[in-house]
Amino acid sequence: MRDDDIATLLRALGHPVRLNILRISATQQQGQCCCADVTESLPLAQSTVSQHIKVLLDAGLITRQPRGTRNCYIVQHDRLAELGAAYSGMLAGLTPASPKLEAEPA
Amino acid sequence: MRDDDIATLLRALGHPVRLNILRISATQQQGQCCCADVTESLPLAQSTVSQHIKVLLDAGLITRQPRGTRNCYIVQHDRLAELGAAYSGMLAGLTPASPKLEAEPA
DNA sequence: TTTTTTGATCGTTGATTTACGATAGAAGAT
DNA sequence: ATCTTCTATCGTAAATCAACGATCAAAAAA
């Protein structure tokens, strides 16, 4: 995963409202939520919520599933895990114990 | 850790240049780097690098240590780990296996 | 068909971010 | 004391973000 992609994902998650959307979605029945669920829970206009949803959608952190008159959003846990792995990998590369793994192999 | 704080940290990390600064710092001798180290490595003006450093500094992801005429920056691994833990915790709260840990305790 | 519900999109406004050059200050070298 | 080096900060311009109201499209209900 390139730095650019990691940064984009981090920025997509870097807003309290968007963290909340993920949480609301997971809390809702079947791990899905619609725009209205979020709009009811937060003091924001519907259009604002829709915008935040779009950011998560573009980042692949949720997917859309049209269901009747409403759209359901499902958290993409694998994508979140992917970022988690990339983050851990970065931490490992940053730790002072193994600066470049160039020496002391034995 | 509040959502607000998590979001702030995620945003601080959400730029490829800043990820690079952390990496450069860790690669440098003693896990420290100065502004010039970064400016040499990246095609950016010194003032721009200084700005990015400030973002990391404000987020507590690095600390400053004046050394002679230059400033050394040290990655705060514990802060990075803190964020990692908060992220993992969020993932755990989001996983469909344990929506609210309200049932099946046995 | 008409109405209602749900939600995406448009246009706008204000705030924040990113990048730059220029400047200034502090520490070390001459 | 003067000069050089390193870097923070200022001011600015362009881009992006965050929030809103208004509008439009599609599906379901009447």
PDB file of N, CA and C in Angstrom, chain A residues 16-96:
ATOM      1  N   PRO A  16     -14.581  13.283  13.109  1.00  0.00           N
ATOM      2  CA  PRO A  16     -15.418  12.618  14.107  1.00  0.00           C
ATOM      3  C   PRO A  16     -16.756  12.159  13.552  1.00  0.00           C
ATOM      4  N   VAL A  17     -17.333  12.930  12.679  1.00  0.00           N
ATOM      5  CA  VAL A  17     -18.631  12.534  12.125  1.00  0.00           C
ATOM      6  C   VAL A  17     -18.502  11.227  11.343  1.00  0.00           C
ATOM      7  N   ARG A  18     -17.398  11.098  10.616  1.00  0.00           N
ATOM      8  CA  ARG A  18     -17.245   9.887   9.818  1.00  0.00           C
ATOM      9  C   ARG A  18     -16.958   8.664  10.686  1.00  0.00           C
ATOM     10  N   LEU A  19     -16.245   8.876  11.771  1.00  0.00           N
ATOM     11  CA  LEU A  19     -16.054   7.775  12.712  1.00  0.00           C
ATOM     12  C   LEU A  19     -17.415   7.340  13.262  1.00  0.00           C
ATOM     13  N   ASN A  20     -18.244   8.323  13.528  1.00  0.00           N
ATOM     14  CA  ASN A  20     -19.586   8.042  14.036  1.00  0.00           C
ATOM     15  C   ASN A  20     -20.431   7.284  13.033  1.00  0.00           C
ATOM     16  N   ILE A  21     -20.297   7.638  11.783  1.00  0.00           N
ATOM     17  CA  ILE A  21     -21.084   6.947  10.762  1.00  0.00           C
ATOM     18  C   ILE A  21     -20.745   5.464  10.759  1.00  0.00           C
ATOM     19  N   LEU A  22     -19.469   5.164  10.842  1.00  0.00           N
ATOM     20  CA  LEU A  22     -19.060   3.759  10.889  1.00  0.00           C
ATOM     21  C   LEU A  22     -19.664   3.074  12.111  1.00  0.00           C
ATOM     22  N   ARG A  23     -19.625   3.763  13.229  1.00  0.00           N
ATOM     23  CA  ARG A  23     -20.122   3.183  14.468  1.00  0.00           C
ATOM     24  C   ARG A  23     -21.629   2.959  14.404  1.00  0.00           C
ATOM     25  N   ILE A  24     -22.327   3.946  13.903  1.00  0.00           N
ATOM     26  CA  ILE A  24     -23.785   3.827  13.787  1.00  0.00           C
ATOM     27  C   ILE A  24     -24.148   2.667  12.868  1.00  0.00           C
ATOM     28  N   SER A  25     -23.409   2.583  11.770  1.00  0.00           N
ATOM     29  CA  SER A  25     -23.680   1.519  10.818  1.00  0.00           C
ATOM     30  C   SER A  25     -23.507   0.150  11.460  1.00  0.00           C
ATOM     31  N   ALA A  26     -22.426   0.012  12.229  1.00  0.00           N
ATOM     32  CA  ALA A  26     -22.154  -1.276  12.866  1.00  0.00           C
ATOM     33  C   ALA A  26     -23.181  -1.593  13.939  1.00  0.00           C
ATOM     34  N   THR A  27     -23.676  -0.560  14.603  1.00  0.00           N
ATOM     35  CA  THR A  27     -24.647  -0.759  15.682  1.00  0.00           C
ATOM     36  C   THR A  27     -26.013  -1.171  15.140  1.00  0.00           C
ATOM     37  N   GLN A  28     -26.350  -0.617  13.997  1.00  0.00           N
ATOM     38  CA  GLN A  28     -27.664  -0.876  13.397  1.00  0.00           C
ATOM     39  C   GLN A  28     -27.861  -2.358  13.056  1.00  0.00           C
ATOM     40  N   GLN A  29     -29.104  -2.739  12.929  1.00  0.00           N
ATOM     41  CA  GLN A  29     -29.412  -4.140  12.595  1.00  0.00           C
ATOM     42  C   GLN A  29     -28.721  -4.547  11.286  1.00  0.00           C
ATOM     43  N   GLN A  30     -28.127  -5.717  11.301  1.00  0.00           N
ATOM     44  CA  GLN A  30     -27.427  -6.279  10.147  1.00  0.00           C
ATOM     45  C   GLN A  30     -26.190  -5.475   9.730  1.00  0.00           C
ATOM     46  N   GLY A  31     -25.717  -4.645  10.624  1.00  0.00           N
ATOM     47  CA  GLY A  31     -24.512  -3.884  10.307  1.00  0.00           C
ATOM     48  C   GLY A  31     -24.673  -2.931   9.153  1.00  0.00           C
ATOM     49  N   GLN A  32     -25.919  -2.534   8.920  1.00  0.00           N
ATOM     50  CA  GLN A  32     -26.164  -1.593   7.830  1.00  0.00           C
ATOM     51  C   GLN A  32     -26.818  -0.346   8.395  1.00  0.00           C
ATOM     52  N   CYS A  33     -26.666   0.742   7.686  1.00  0.00           N
ATOM     53  CA  CYS A  33     -27.406   1.932   8.076  1.00  0.00           C
ATOM     54  C   CYS A  33     -27.726   2.736   6.830  1.00  0.00           C
ATOM     55  N   CYS A  34     -28.747   3.543   6.922  1.00  0.00           N
ATOM     56  CA  CYS A  34     -29.081   4.428   5.811  1.00  0.00           C
ATOM     57  C   CYS A  34     -28.779   5.852   6.250  1.00  0.00           C
ATOM     58  N   CYS A  35     -28.828   6.748   5.306  1.00  0.00           N
ATOM     59  CA  CYS A  35     -28.521   8.151   5.555  1.00  0.00           C
ATOM     60  C   CYS A  35     -29.372   8.721   6.683  1.00  0.00           C
ATOM     61  N   ALA A  36     -30.650   8.317   6.703  1.00  0.00           N
ATOM     62  CA  ALA A  36     -31.578   8.841   7.708  1.00  0.00           C
ATOM     63  C   ALA A  36     -31.161   8.438   9.115  1.00  0.00           C
ATOM     64  N   ASP A  37     -30.661   7.232   9.272  1.00  0.00           N
ATOM     65  CA  ASP A  37     -30.209   6.774  10.589  1.00  0.00           C
ATOM     66  C   ASP A  37     -29.180   7.737  11.164  1.00  0.00           C
ATOM     67  N   VAL A  38     -28.254   8.130  10.298  1.00  0.00           N
ATOM     68  CA  VAL A  38     -27.195   9.025  10.743  1.00  0.00           C
ATOM     69  C   VAL A  38     -27.747  10.422  10.996  1.00  0.00           C
ATOM     70  N   THR A  39     -28.584  10.886  10.076  1.00  0.00           N
ATOM     71  CA  THR A  39     -29.140  12.227  10.203  1.00  0.00           C
ATOM     72  C   THR A  39     -29.953  12.371  11.492  1.00  0.00           C
ATOM     73  N   GLU A  40     -30.620  11.285  11.902  1.00  0.00           N
ATOM     74  CA  GLU A  40     -31.380  11.323  13.155  1.00  0.00           C
ATOM     75  C   GLU A  40     -30.451  11.402  14.357  1.00  0.00           C
ATOM     76  N   SER A  41     -29.315  10.739  14.253  1.00  0.00           N
ATOM     77  CA  SER A  41     -28.410  10.646  15.403  1.00  0.00           C
ATOM     78  C   SER A  41     -27.539  11.878  15.577  1.00  0.00           C
ATOM     79  N   LEU A  42     -27.309  12.608  14.506  1.00  0.00           N
ATOM     80  CA  LEU A  42     -26.390  13.731  14.591  1.00  0.00           C
ATOM     81  C   LEU A  42     -27.074  15.030  14.200  1.00  0.00           C
ATOM     82  N   PRO A  43     -26.638  16.125  14.797  1.00  0.00           N
ATOM     83  CA  PRO A  43     -27.253  17.437  14.523  1.00  0.00           C
ATOM     84  C   PRO A  43     -26.719  18.035  13.234  1.00  0.00           C
ATOM     85  N   LEU A  44     -26.924  17.314  12.140  1.00  0.00           N
ATOM     86  CA  LEU A  44     -26.388  17.780  10.861  1.00  0.00           C
ATOM     87  C   LEU A  44     -27.464  17.697   9.791  1.00  0.00           C
ATOM     88  N   ALA A  45     -27.324  18.539   8.785  1.00  0.00           N
ATOM     89  CA  ALA A  45     -28.256  18.499   7.670  1.00  0.00           C
ATOM     90  C   ALA A  45     -28.063  17.213   6.884  1.00  0.00           C
ATOM     91  N   GLN A  46     -29.133  16.781   6.212  1.00  0.00           N
ATOM     92  CA  GLN A  46     -29.063  15.535   5.437  1.00  0.00           C
ATOM     93  C   GLN A  46     -27.990  15.620   4.369  1.00  0.00           C
ATOM     94  N   SER A  47     -27.876  16.760   3.743  1.00  0.00           N
ATOM     95  CA  SER A  47     -26.892  16.895   2.672  1.00  0.00           C
ATOM     96  C   SER A  47     -25.467  16.770   3.211  1.00  0.00           C
ATOM     97  N   THR A  48     -25.285  17.260   4.415  1.00  0.00           N
ATOM     98  CA  THR A  48     -23.961  17.156   5.025  1.00  0.00           C
ATOM     99  C   THR A  48     -23.613  15.699   5.301  1.00  0.00           C
ATOM    100  N   VAL A  49     -24.568  14.977   5.857  1.00  0.00           N
ATOM    101  CA  VAL A  49     -24.340  13.562   6.133  1.00  0.00           C
ATOM    102  C   VAL A  49     -24.040  12.827   4.833  1.00  0.00           C
ATOM    103  N   SER A  50     -24.804  13.136   3.807  1.00  0.00           N
ATOM    104  CA  SER A  50     -24.602  12.481   2.518  1.00  0.00           C
ATOM    105  C   SER A  50     -23.193  12.738   1.993  1.00  0.00           C
ATOM    106  N   GLN A  51     -22.700  13.926   2.222  1.00  0.00           N
ATOM    107  CA  GLN A  51     -21.339  14.247   1.793  1.00  0.00           C
ATOM    108  C   GLN A  51     -20.307  13.397   2.527  1.00  0.00           C
ATOM    109  N   HIS A  52     -20.478  13.290   3.827  1.00  0.00           N
ATOM    110  CA  HIS A  52     -19.545  12.486   4.616  1.00  0.00           C
ATOM    111  C   HIS A  52     -19.589  11.026   4.161  1.00  0.00           C
ATOM    112  N   ILE A  53     -20.796  10.562   3.888  1.00  0.00           N
ATOM    113  CA  ILE A  53     -20.938   9.184   3.406  1.00  0.00           C
ATOM    114  C   ILE A  53     -20.159   9.009   2.106  1.00  0.00           C
ATOM    115  N   LYS A  54     -20.224  10.005   1.275  1.00  0.00           N
ATOM    116  CA  LYS A  54     -19.527   9.920  -0.010  1.00  0.00           C
ATOM    117  C   LYS A  54     -18.014   9.795   0.175  1.00  0.00           C
ATOM    118  N   VAL A  55     -17.492  10.503   1.152  1.00  0.00           N
ATOM    119  CA  VAL A  55     -16.050  10.413   1.431  1.00  0.00           C
ATOM    120  C   VAL A  55     -15.676   8.983   1.816  1.00  0.00           C
ATOM    121  N   LEU A  56     -16.476   8.391   2.697  1.00  0.00           N
ATOM    122  CA  LEU A  56     -16.203   7.012   3.128  1.00  0.00           C
ATOM    123  C   LEU A  56     -16.355   6.044   1.962  1.00  0.00           C
ATOM    124  N   LEU A  57     -17.347   6.336   1.131  1.00  0.00           N
ATOM    125  CA  LEU A  57     -17.609   5.508  -0.042  1.00  0.00           C
ATOM    126  C   LEU A  57     -16.429   5.567  -1.002  1.00  0.00           C
ATOM    127  N   ASP A  58     -15.964   6.759  -1.304  1.00  0.00           N
ATOM    128  CA  ASP A  58     -14.843   6.933  -2.230  1.00  0.00           C
ATOM    129  C   ASP A  58     -13.580   6.252  -1.711  1.00  0.00           C
ATOM    130  N   ALA A  59     -13.454   6.207  -0.392  1.00  0.00           N
ATOM    131  CA  ALA A  59     -12.272   5.578   0.195  1.00  0.00           C
ATOM    132  C   ALA A  59     -12.436   4.063   0.282  1.00  0.00           C
ATOM    133  N   GLY A  60     -13.616   3.574  -0.078  1.00  0.00           N
ATOM    134  CA  GLY A  60     -13.869   2.140  -0.029  1.00  0.00           C
ATOM    135  C   GLY A  60     -14.078   1.614   1.383  1.00  0.00           C
ATOM    136  N   LEU A  61     -14.362   2.504   2.314  1.00  0.00           N
ATOM    137  CA  LEU A  61     -14.536   2.079   3.701  1.00  0.00           C
ATOM    138  C   LEU A  61     -15.959   1.606   3.963  1.00  0.00           C
ATOM    139  N   ILE A  62     -16.882   1.973   3.093  1.00  0.00           N
ATOM    140  CA  ILE A  62     -18.245   1.441   3.136  1.00  0.00           C
ATOM    141  C   ILE A  62     -18.669   1.170   1.693  1.00  0.00           C
ATOM    142  N   THR A  63     -19.702   0.367   1.547  1.00  0.00           N
ATOM    143  CA  THR A  63     -20.283   0.162   0.220  1.00  0.00           C
ATOM    144  C   THR A  63     -21.770   0.479   0.278  1.00  0.00           C
ATOM    145  N   ARG A  64     -22.305   0.807  -0.874  1.00  0.00           N
ATOM    146  CA  ARG A  64     -23.720   1.159  -0.962  1.00  0.00           C
ATOM    147  C   ARG A  64     -24.497  -0.045  -1.476  1.00  0.00           C
ATOM    148  N   GLN A  65     -25.680  -0.203  -0.910  1.00  0.00           N
ATOM    149  CA  GLN A  65     -26.565  -1.254  -1.389  1.00  0.00           C
ATOM    150  C   GLN A  65     -27.978  -0.712  -1.410  1.00  0.00           C
ATOM    151  N   PRO A  66     -28.459  -0.362  -2.606  1.00  0.00           N
ATOM    152  CA  PRO A  66     -29.818   0.206  -2.719  1.00  0.00           C
ATOM    153  C   PRO A  66     -30.834  -0.828  -2.265  1.00  0.00           C
ATOM    154  N   ARG A  67     -31.738  -0.400  -1.402  1.00  0.00           N
ATOM    155  CA  ARG A  67     -32.759  -1.314  -0.901  1.00  0.00           C
ATOM    156  C   ARG A  67     -34.069  -0.532  -0.851  1.00  0.00           C
ATOM    157  N   GLY A  68     -34.876  -0.787  -1.874  1.00  0.00           N
ATOM    158  CA  GLY A  68     -36.133  -0.058  -1.960  1.00  0.00           C
ATOM    159  C   GLY A  68     -35.863   1.418  -2.156  1.00  0.00           C
ATOM    160  N   THR A  69     -36.539   2.208  -1.389  1.00  0.00           N
ATOM    161  CA  THR A  69     -36.388   3.649  -1.544  1.00  0.00           C
ATOM    162  C   THR A  69     -35.154   4.177  -0.819  1.00  0.00           C
ATOM    163  N   ARG A  70     -34.533   3.327  -0.038  1.00  0.00           N
ATOM    164  CA  ARG A  70     -33.377   3.830   0.709  1.00  0.00           C
ATOM    165  C   ARG A  70     -32.081   3.141   0.303  1.00  0.00           C
ATOM    166  N   ASN A  71     -30.990   3.730   0.687  1.00  0.00           N
ATOM    167  CA  ASN A  71     -29.680   3.139   0.428  1.00  0.00           C
ATOM    168  C   ASN A  71     -29.086   2.640   1.724  1.00  0.00           C
ATOM    169  N   CYS A  72     -28.638   1.416   1.707  1.00  0.00           N
ATOM    170  CA  CYS A  72     -27.985   0.867   2.888  1.00  0.00           C
ATOM    171  C   CYS A  72     -26.478   0.951   2.710  1.00  0.00           C
ATOM    172  N   TYR A  73     -25.803   1.230   3.795  1.00  0.00           N
ATOM    173  CA  TYR A  73     -24.346   1.297   3.760  1.00  0.00           C
ATOM    174  C   TYR A  73     -23.768   0.247   4.687  1.00  0.00           C
ATOM    175  N   ILE A  74     -22.780  -0.440   4.174  1.00  0.00           N
ATOM    176  CA  ILE A  74     -22.174  -1.538   4.926  1.00  0.00           C
ATOM    177  C   ILE A  74     -20.680  -1.251   5.115  1.00  0.00           C
ATOM    178  N   VAL A  75     -20.252  -1.326   6.356  1.00  0.00           N
ATOM    179  CA  VAL A  75     -18.839  -1.109   6.676  1.00  0.00           C
ATOM    180  C   VAL A  75     -17.991  -2.200   6.028  1.00  0.00           C
ATOM    181  N   GLN A  76     -16.899  -1.800   5.414  1.00  0.00           N
ATOM    182  CA  GLN A  76     -15.973  -2.756   4.813  1.00  0.00           C
ATOM    183  C   GLN A  76     -14.853  -3.068   5.803  1.00  0.00           C
ATOM    184  N   HIS A  77     -15.103  -4.068   6.600  1.00  0.00           N
ATOM    185  CA  HIS A  77     -14.153  -4.397   7.660  1.00  0.00           C
ATOM    186  C   HIS A  77     -12.785  -4.781   7.113  1.00  0.00           C
ATOM    187  N   ASP A  78     -12.793  -5.414   5.951  1.00  0.00           N
ATOM    188  CA  ASP A  78     -11.505  -5.846   5.395  1.00  0.00           C
ATOM    189  C   ASP A  78     -10.653  -4.640   5.013  1.00  0.00           C
ATOM    190  N   ARG A  79     -11.322  -3.602   4.540  1.00  0.00           N
ATOM    191  CA  ARG A  79     -10.580  -2.391   4.186  1.00  0.00           C
ATOM    192  C   ARG A  79      -9.994  -1.743   5.440  1.00  0.00           C
ATOM    193  N   LEU A  80     -10.780  -1.716   6.495  1.00  0.00           N
ATOM    194  CA  LEU A  80     -10.302  -1.167   7.769  1.00  0.00           C
ATOM    195  C   LEU A  80      -9.123  -1.988   8.284  1.00  0.00           C
ATOM    196  N   ALA A  81      -9.239  -3.306   8.117  1.00  0.00           N
ATOM    197  CA  ALA A  81      -8.153  -4.184   8.568  1.00  0.00           C
ATOM    198  C   ALA A  81      -6.904  -3.953   7.728  1.00  0.00           C
ATOM    199  N   GLU A  82      -7.130  -3.746   6.439  1.00  0.00           N
ATOM    200  CA  GLU A  82      -6.015  -3.468   5.532  1.00  0.00           C
ATOM    201  C   GLU A  82      -5.235  -2.246   6.011  1.00  0.00           C
ATOM    202  N   LEU A  83      -5.973  -1.204   6.342  1.00  0.00           N
ATOM    203  CA  LEU A  83      -5.308   0.001   6.837  1.00  0.00           C
ATOM    204  C   LEU A  83      -4.593  -0.287   8.140  1.00  0.00           C
ATOM    205  N   GLY A  84      -5.246  -1.032   9.005  1.00  0.00           N
ATOM    206  CA  GLY A  84      -4.614  -1.397  10.268  1.00  0.00           C
ATOM    207  C   GLY A  84      -3.299  -2.110  10.037  1.00  0.00           C
ATOM    208  N   ALA A  85      -3.296  -3.009   9.080  1.00  0.00           N
ATOM    209  CA  ALA A  85      -2.068  -3.754   8.772  1.00  0.00           C
ATOM    210  C   ALA A  85      -1.001  -2.816   8.232  1.00  0.00           C
ATOM    211  N   ALA A  86      -1.393  -1.930   7.341  1.00  0.00           N
ATOM    212  CA  ALA A  86      -0.440  -0.983   6.777  1.00  0.00           C
ATOM    213  C   ALA A  86       0.141  -0.103   7.875  1.00  0.00           C
ATOM    214  N   TYR A  87      -0.699   0.281   8.793  1.00  0.00           N
ATOM    215  CA  TYR A  87      -0.249   1.118   9.909  1.00  0.00           C
ATOM    216  C   TYR A  87       0.740   0.356  10.781  1.00  0.00           C
ATOM    217  N   SER A  88       0.382  -0.869  11.123  1.00  0.00           N
ATOM    218  CA  SER A  88       1.294  -1.698  11.926  1.00  0.00           C
ATOM    219  C   SER A  88       2.621  -1.882  11.211  1.00  0.00           C
ATOM    220  N   GLY A  89       2.527  -2.133   9.908  1.00  0.00           N
ATOM    221  CA  GLY A  89       3.742  -2.289   9.132  1.00  0.00           C
ATOM    222  C   GLY A  89       4.614  -1.055   9.203  1.00  0.00           C
ATOM    223  N   MET A  90       3.985   0.092   9.132  1.00  0.00           N
ATOM    224  CA  MET A  90       4.743   1.334   9.208  1.00  0.00           C
ATOM    225  C   MET A  90       5.394   1.465  10.582  1.00  0.00           C
ATOM    226  N   LEU A  91       4.638   1.189  11.610  1.00  0.00           N
ATOM    227  CA  LEU A  91       5.186   1.246  12.973  1.00  0.00           C
ATOM    228  C   LEU A  91       6.406   0.350  13.097  1.00  0.00           C
ATOM    229  N   ALA A  92       6.298  -0.851  12.549  1.00  0.00           N
ATOM    230  CA  ALA A  92       7.404  -1.796  12.624  1.00  0.00           C
ATOM    231  C   ALA A  92       8.632  -1.221  11.931  1.00  0.00           C
ATOM    232  N   GLY A  93       8.421  -0.601  10.794  1.00  0.00           N
ATOM    233  CA  GLY A  93       9.538  -0.005  10.070  1.00  0.00           C
ATOM    234  C   GLY A  93      10.109   1.208  10.773  1.00  0.00           C
ATOM    235  N   LEU A  94       9.364   1.735  11.720  1.00  0.00           N
ATOM    236  CA  LEU A  94       9.774   2.949  12.412  1.00  0.00           C
ATOM    237  C   LEU A  94      10.457   2.678  13.741  1.00  0.00           C
ATOM    238  N   THR A  95      10.221   1.508  14.256  1.00  0.00           N
ATOM    239  CA  THR A  95      10.743   1.190  15.577  1.00  0.00           C
ATOM    240  C   THR A  95      12.266   1.216  15.610  1.00  0.00           C
ATOM    241  N   PRO A  96      12.865   1.791  16.646  1.00  0.00           N
ATOM    242  CA  PRO A  96      14.320   1.947  16.747  1.00  0.00           C
ATOM    243  C   PRO A  96      15.032   0.608  16.857  1.00  0.00           C
TER     244      PRO A  96
END
